[in-house]
PDB file of C-alpha atoms in Angstrom:
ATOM      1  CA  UNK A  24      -0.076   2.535  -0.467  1.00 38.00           C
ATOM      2  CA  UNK A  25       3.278   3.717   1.631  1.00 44.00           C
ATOM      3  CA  UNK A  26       2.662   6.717   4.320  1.00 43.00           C
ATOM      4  CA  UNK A  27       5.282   5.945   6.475  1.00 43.00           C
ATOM      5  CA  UNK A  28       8.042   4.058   4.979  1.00 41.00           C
ATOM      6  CA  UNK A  29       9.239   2.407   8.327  1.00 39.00           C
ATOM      7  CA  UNK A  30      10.113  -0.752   6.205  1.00 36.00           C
ATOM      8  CA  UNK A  31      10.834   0.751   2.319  1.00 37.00           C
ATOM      9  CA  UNK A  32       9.905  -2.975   1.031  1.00 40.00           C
ATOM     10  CA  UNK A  33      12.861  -3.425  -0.461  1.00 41.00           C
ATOM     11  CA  UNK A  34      12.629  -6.796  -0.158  1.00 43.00           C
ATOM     12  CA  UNK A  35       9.329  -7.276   2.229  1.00 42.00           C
ATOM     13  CA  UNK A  36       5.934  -6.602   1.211  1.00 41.00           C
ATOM     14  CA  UNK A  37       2.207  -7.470   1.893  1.00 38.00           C
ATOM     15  CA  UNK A  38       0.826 -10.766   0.274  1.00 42.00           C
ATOM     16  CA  UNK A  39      -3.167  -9.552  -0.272  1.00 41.00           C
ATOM     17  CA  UNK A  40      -5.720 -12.061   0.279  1.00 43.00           C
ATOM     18  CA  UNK A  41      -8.057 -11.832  -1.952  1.00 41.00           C
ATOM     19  CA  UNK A  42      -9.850 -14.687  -1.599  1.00 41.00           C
ATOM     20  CA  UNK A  43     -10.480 -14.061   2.618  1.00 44.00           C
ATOM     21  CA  UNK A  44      -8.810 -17.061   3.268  1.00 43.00           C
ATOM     22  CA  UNK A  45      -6.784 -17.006   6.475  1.00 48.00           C
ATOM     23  CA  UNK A  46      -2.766 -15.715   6.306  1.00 50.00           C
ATOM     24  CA  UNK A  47      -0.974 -19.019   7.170  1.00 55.00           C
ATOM     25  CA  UNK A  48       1.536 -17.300   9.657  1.00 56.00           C
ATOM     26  CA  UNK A  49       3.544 -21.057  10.379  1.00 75.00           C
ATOM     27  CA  UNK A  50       6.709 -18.917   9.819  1.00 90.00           C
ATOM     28  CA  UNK A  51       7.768 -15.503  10.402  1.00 92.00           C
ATOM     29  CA  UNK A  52       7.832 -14.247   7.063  1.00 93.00           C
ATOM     30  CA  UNK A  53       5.070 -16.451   5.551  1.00 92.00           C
ATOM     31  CA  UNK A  54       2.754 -14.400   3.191  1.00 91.00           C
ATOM     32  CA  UNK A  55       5.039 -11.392   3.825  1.00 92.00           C
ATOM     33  CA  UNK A  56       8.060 -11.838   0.972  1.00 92.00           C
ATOM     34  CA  UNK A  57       7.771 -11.344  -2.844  1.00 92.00           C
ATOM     35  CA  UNK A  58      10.255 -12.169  -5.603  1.00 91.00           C
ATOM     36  CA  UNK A  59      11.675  -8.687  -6.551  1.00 89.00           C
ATOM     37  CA  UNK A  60      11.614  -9.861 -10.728  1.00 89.00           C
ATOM     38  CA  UNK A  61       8.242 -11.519 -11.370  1.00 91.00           C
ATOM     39  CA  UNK A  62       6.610 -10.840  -7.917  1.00 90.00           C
ATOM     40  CA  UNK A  63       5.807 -13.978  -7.078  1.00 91.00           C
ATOM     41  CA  UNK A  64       6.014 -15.464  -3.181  1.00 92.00           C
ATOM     42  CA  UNK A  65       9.268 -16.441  -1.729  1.00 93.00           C
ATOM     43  CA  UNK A  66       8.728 -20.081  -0.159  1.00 92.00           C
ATOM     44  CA  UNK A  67      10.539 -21.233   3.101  1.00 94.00           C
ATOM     45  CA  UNK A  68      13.085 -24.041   3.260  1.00 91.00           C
ATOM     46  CA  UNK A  69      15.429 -25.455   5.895  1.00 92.00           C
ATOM     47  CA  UNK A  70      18.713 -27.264   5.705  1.00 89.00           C
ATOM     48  CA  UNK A  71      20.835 -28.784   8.197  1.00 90.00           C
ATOM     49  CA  UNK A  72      24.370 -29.030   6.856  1.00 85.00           C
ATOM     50  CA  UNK A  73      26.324 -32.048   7.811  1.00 85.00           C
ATOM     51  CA  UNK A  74      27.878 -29.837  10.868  1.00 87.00           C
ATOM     52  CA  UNK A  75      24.205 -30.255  12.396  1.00 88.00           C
ATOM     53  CA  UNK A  76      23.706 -26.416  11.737  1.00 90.00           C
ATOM     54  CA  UNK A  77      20.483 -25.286  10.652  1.00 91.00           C
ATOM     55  CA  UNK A  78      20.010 -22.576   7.804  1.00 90.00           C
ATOM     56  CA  UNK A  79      16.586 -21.387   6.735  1.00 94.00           C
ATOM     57  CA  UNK A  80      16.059 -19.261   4.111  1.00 93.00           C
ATOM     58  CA  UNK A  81      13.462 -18.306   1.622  1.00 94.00           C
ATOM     59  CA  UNK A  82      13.587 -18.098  -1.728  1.00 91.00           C
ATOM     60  CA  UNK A  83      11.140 -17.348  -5.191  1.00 93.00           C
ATOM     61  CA  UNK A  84       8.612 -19.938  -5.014  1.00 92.00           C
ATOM     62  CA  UNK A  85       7.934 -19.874  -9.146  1.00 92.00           C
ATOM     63  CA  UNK A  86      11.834 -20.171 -10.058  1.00 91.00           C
ATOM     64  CA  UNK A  87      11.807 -23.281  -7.936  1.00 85.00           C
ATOM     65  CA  UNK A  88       8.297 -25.123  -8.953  1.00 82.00           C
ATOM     66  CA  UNK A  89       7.385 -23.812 -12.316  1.00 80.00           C
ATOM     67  CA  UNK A  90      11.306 -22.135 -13.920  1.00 82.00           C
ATOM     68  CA  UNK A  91       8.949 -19.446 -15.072  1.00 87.00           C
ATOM     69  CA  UNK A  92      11.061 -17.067 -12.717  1.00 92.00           C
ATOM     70  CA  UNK A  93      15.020 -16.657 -13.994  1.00 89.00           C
ATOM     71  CA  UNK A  94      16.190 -15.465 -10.483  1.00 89.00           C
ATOM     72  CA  UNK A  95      16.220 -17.717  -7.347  1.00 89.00           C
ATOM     73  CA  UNK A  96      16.197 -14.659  -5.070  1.00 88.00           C
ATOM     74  CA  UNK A  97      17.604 -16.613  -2.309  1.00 90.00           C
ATOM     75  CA  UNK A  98      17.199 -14.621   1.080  1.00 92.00           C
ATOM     76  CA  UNK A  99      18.738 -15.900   4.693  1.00 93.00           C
ATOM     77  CA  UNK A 100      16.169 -15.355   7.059  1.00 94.00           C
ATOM     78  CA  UNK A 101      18.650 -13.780   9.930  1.00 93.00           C
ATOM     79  CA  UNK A 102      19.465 -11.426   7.287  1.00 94.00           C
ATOM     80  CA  UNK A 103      15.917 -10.732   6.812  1.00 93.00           C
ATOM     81  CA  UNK A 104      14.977 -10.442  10.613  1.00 94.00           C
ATOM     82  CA  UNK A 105      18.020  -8.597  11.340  1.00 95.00           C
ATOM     83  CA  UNK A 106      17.488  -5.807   8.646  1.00 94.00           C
ATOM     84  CA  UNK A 107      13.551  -5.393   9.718  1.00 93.00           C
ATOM     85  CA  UNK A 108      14.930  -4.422  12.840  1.00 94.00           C
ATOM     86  CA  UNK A 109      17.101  -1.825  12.143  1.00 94.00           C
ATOM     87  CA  UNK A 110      14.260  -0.245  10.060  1.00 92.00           C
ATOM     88  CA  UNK A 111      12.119  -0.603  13.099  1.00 93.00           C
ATOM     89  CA  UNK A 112      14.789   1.129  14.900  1.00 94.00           C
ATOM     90  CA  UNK A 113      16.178   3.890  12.140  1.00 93.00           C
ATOM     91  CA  UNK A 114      12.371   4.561  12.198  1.00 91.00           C
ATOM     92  CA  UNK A 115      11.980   5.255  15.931  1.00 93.00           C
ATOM     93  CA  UNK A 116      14.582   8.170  16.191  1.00 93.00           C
ATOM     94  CA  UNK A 117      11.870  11.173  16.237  1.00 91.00           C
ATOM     95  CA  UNK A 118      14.080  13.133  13.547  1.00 93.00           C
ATOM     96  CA  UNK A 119      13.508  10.493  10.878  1.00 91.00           C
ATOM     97  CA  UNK A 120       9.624  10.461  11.802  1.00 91.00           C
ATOM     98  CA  UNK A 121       9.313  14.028  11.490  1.00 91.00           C
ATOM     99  CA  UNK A 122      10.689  14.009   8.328  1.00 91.00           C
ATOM    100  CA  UNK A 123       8.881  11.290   6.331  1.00 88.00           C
ATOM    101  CA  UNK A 124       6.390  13.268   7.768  1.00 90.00           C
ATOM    102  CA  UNK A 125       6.633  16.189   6.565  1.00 89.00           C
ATOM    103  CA  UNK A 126       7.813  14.626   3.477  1.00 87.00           C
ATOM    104  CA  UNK A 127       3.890  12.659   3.200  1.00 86.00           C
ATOM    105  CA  UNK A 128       2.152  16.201   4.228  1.00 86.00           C
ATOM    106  CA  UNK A 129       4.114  18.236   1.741  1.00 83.00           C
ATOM    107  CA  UNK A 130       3.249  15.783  -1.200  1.00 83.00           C
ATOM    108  CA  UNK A 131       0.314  14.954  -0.163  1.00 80.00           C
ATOM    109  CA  UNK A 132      -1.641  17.992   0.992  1.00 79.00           C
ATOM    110  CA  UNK A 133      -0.412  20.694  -1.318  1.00 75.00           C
ATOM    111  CA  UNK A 134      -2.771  23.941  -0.189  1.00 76.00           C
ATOM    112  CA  UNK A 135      -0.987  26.630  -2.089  1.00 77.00           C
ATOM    113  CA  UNK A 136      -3.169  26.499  -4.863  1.00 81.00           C
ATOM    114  CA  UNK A 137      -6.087  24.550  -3.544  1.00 82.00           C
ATOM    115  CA  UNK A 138      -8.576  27.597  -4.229  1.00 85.00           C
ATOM    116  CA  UNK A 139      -7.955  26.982  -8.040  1.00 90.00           C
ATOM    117  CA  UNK A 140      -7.890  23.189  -7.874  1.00 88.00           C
ATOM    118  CA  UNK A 141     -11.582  23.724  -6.132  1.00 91.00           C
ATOM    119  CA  UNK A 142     -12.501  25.630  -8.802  1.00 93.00           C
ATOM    120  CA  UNK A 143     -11.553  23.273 -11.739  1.00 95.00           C
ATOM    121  CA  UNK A 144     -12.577  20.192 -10.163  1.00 95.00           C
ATOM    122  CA  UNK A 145     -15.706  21.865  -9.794  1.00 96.00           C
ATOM    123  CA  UNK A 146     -16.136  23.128 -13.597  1.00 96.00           C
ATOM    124  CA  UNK A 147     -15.353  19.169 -14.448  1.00 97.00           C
ATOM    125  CA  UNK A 148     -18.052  17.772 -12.344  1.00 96.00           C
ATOM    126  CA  UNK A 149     -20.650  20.109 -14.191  1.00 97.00           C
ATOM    127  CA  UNK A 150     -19.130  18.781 -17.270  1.00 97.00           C
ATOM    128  CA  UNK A 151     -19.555  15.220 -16.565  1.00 97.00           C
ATOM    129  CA  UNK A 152     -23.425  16.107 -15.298  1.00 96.00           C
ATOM    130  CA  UNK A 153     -23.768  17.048 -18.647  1.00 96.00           C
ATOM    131  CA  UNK A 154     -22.346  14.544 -20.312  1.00 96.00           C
ATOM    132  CA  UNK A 155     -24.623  12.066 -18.394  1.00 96.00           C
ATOM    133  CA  UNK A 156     -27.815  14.222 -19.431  1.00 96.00           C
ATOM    134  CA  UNK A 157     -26.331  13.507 -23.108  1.00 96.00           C
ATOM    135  CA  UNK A 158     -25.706   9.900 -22.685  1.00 95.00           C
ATOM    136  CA  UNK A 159     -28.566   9.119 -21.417  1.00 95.00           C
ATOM    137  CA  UNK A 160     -31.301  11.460 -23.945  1.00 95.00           C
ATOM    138  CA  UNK A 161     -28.894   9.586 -26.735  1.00 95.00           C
ATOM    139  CA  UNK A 162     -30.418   6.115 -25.387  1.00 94.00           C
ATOM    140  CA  UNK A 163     -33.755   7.768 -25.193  1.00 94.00           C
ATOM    141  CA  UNK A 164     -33.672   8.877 -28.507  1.00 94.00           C
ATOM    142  CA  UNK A 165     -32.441   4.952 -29.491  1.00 93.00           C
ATOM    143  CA  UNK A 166     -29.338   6.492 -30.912  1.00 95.00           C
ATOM    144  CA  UNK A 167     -27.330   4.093 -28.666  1.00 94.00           C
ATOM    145  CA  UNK A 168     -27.951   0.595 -27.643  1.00 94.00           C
ATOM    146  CA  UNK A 169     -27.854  -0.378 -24.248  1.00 94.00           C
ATOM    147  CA  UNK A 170     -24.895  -1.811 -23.883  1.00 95.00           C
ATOM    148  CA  UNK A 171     -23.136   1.691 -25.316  1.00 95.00           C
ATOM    149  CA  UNK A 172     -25.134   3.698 -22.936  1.00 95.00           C
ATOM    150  CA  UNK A 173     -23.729   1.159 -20.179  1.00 95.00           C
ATOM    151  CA  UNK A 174     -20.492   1.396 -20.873  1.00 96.00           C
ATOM    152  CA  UNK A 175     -20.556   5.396 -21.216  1.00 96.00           C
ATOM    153  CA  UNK A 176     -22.586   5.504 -18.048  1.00 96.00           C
ATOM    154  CA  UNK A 177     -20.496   3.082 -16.355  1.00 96.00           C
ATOM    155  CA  UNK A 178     -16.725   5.315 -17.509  1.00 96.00           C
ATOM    156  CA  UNK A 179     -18.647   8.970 -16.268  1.00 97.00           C
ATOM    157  CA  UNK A 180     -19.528   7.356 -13.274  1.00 96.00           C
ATOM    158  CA  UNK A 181     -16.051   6.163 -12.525  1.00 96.00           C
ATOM    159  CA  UNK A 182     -14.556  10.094 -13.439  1.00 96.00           C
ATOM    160  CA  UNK A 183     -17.145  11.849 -11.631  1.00 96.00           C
ATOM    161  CA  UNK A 184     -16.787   9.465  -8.162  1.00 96.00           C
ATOM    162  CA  UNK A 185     -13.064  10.221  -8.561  1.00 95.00           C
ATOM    163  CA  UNK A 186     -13.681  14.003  -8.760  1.00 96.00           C
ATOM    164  CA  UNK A 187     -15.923  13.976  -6.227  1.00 95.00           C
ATOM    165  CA  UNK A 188     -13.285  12.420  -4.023  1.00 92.00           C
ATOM    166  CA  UNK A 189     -10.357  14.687  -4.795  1.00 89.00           C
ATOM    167  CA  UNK A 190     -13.038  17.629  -4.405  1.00 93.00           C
ATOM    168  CA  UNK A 191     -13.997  16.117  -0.753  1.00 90.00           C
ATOM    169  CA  UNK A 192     -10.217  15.203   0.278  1.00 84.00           C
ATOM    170  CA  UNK A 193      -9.498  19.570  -0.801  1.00 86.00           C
ATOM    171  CA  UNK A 194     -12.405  20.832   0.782  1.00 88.00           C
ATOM    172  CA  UNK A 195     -11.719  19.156   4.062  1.00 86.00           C
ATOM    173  CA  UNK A 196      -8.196  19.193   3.673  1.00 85.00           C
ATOM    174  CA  UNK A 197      -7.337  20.896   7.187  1.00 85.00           C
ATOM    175  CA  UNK A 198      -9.350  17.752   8.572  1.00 87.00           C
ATOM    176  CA  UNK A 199      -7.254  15.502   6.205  1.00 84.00           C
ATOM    177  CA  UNK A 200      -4.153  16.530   7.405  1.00 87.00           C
ATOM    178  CA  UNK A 201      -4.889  16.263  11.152  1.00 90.00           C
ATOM    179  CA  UNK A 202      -6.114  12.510  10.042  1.00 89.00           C
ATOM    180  CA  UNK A 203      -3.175  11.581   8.804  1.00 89.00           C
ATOM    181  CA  UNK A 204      -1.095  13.089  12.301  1.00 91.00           C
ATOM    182  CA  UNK A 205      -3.669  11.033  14.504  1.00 91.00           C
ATOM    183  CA  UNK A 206      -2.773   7.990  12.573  1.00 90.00           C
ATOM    184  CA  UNK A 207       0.986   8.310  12.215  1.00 91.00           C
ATOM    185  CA  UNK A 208       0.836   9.058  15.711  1.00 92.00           C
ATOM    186  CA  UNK A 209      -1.008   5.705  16.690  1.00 91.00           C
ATOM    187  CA  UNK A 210       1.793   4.044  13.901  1.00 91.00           C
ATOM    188  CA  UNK A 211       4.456   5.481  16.316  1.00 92.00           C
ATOM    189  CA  UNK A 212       3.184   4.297  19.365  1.00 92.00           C
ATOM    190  CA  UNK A 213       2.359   0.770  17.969  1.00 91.00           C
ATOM    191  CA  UNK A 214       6.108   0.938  16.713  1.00 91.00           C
ATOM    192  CA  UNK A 215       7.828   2.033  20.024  1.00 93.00           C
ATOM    193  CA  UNK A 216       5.632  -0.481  22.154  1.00 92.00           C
ATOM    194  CA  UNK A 217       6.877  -3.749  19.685  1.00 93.00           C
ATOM    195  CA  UNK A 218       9.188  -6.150  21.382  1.00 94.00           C
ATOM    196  CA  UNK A 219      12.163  -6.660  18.776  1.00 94.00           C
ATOM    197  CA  UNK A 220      13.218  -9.848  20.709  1.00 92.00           C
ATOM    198  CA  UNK A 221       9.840 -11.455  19.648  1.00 92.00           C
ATOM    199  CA  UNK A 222       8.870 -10.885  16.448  1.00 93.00           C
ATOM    200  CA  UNK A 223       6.263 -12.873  14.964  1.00 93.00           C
ATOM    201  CA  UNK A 224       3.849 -12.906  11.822  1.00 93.00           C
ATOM    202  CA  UNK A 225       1.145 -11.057  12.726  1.00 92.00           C
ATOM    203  CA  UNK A 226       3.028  -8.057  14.269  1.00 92.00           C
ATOM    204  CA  UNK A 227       4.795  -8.079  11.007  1.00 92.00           C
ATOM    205  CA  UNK A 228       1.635  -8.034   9.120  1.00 90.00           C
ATOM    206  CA  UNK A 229       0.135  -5.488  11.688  1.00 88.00           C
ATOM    207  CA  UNK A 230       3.281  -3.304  10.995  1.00 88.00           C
ATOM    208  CA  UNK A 231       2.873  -3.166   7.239  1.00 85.00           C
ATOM    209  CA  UNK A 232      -0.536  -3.374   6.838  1.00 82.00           C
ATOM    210  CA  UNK A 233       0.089   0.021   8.999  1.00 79.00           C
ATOM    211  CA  UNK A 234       2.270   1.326   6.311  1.00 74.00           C
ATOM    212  CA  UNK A 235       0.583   0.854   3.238  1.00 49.00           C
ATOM    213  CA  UNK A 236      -2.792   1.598   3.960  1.00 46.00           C
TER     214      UNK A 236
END
């Protein structure tokens, strides 16, 4: 889920939690970097080459610990931090803003033939009724066994919640629209108010958690 494509995620993108354990943020990039073959997490490492210089760089964390990954994916981290910046940047001129904008309304929020789309999502709801007043006489009738009527109950359910949410999302799609302004505004302001000179984990986080959601 990308509405503003500040940072395309070429190479960074959101590591989701699912378990609610806490991000560890020890490093700027932790939880934030994903192996563009097999998608797994890019691990952190740092050298210090016999000139006392110190290199850090991250690379994919399943070529390295399992082989089940052919591609090391190595990625400098200056490299990294240096091309989230210009994105950051690229992303504040009010030109580009206005047109991934545009670009996210146009694709989005098609109106021109809404009227119709009303109209059939509304024939296909009726349909689905119907088909649950069939499903469910069927298991009445012991024509199906409960765990058929389930599983037909539980798919309708699914199409008709979806219906009902593309029906909701085109009735109100004037308020839809000025929804998605507010919060691309709020995404600009957070942008233009982020010091570049001190970038840490959590305002990377904030930043894409912004853009995909």
């Amino acid at each position: 889920k990308d509405e503003f494509g500040v940072v395309k995620l070429r190479k960074v993108r959101t590591g989701i939690n699912k378990t609610g354990q806490r991000y560890s943020g020890s490093h700027i990039f932790s939880n934030l970097l994903r192996c563009g073959n097999c998608g797994g997490p890019l691990r952190f490492k740092k050298q210090v080459s016999s000139s006392k210089k110190v290199h850090l760089y991250w690379f994919c964390a399943n070529n390295d610990r399992l082989g089940s990954c052919n591609y090391r994916n190595l990625q400098k981290q200056d490299e990294l931090l240096e091309w989230v910046k210009k994105e950051i940047i690229e992303y504040r001129n009010k030109d580009i803003q206005e047109h991934y904008l545009g670009y996210i309304l146009e694709t989005k929020f098609d109106k021109s033939d809404a009227k119709q789309r009303i109209e059939l999502i509304t024939k296909q709801i009726e349909e689905i009724k119907q088909k649950q007043d069939v499903n469910f006489d069927l298991h009445v009738k012991k024509i199906i066994d409960i765990d058929e009527y389930a599983t037909r109950a539980e798919k309708l359910n699914n199409e008709l919640a979806e219906l009902k949410d593309e029906l909701n999302k085109l009735t109100h799609i004037d308020r839809e629209i000025e929804n998605l302004k507010r919060k691309h505004n709020e995404f600009i302001n957070e942008l233009n108010n982020i010091d570049l000179d001190n970038l840490d984990n959590p305002t990377l986080r904030k930043i894409i958690s912004s853009i995909i959601c």
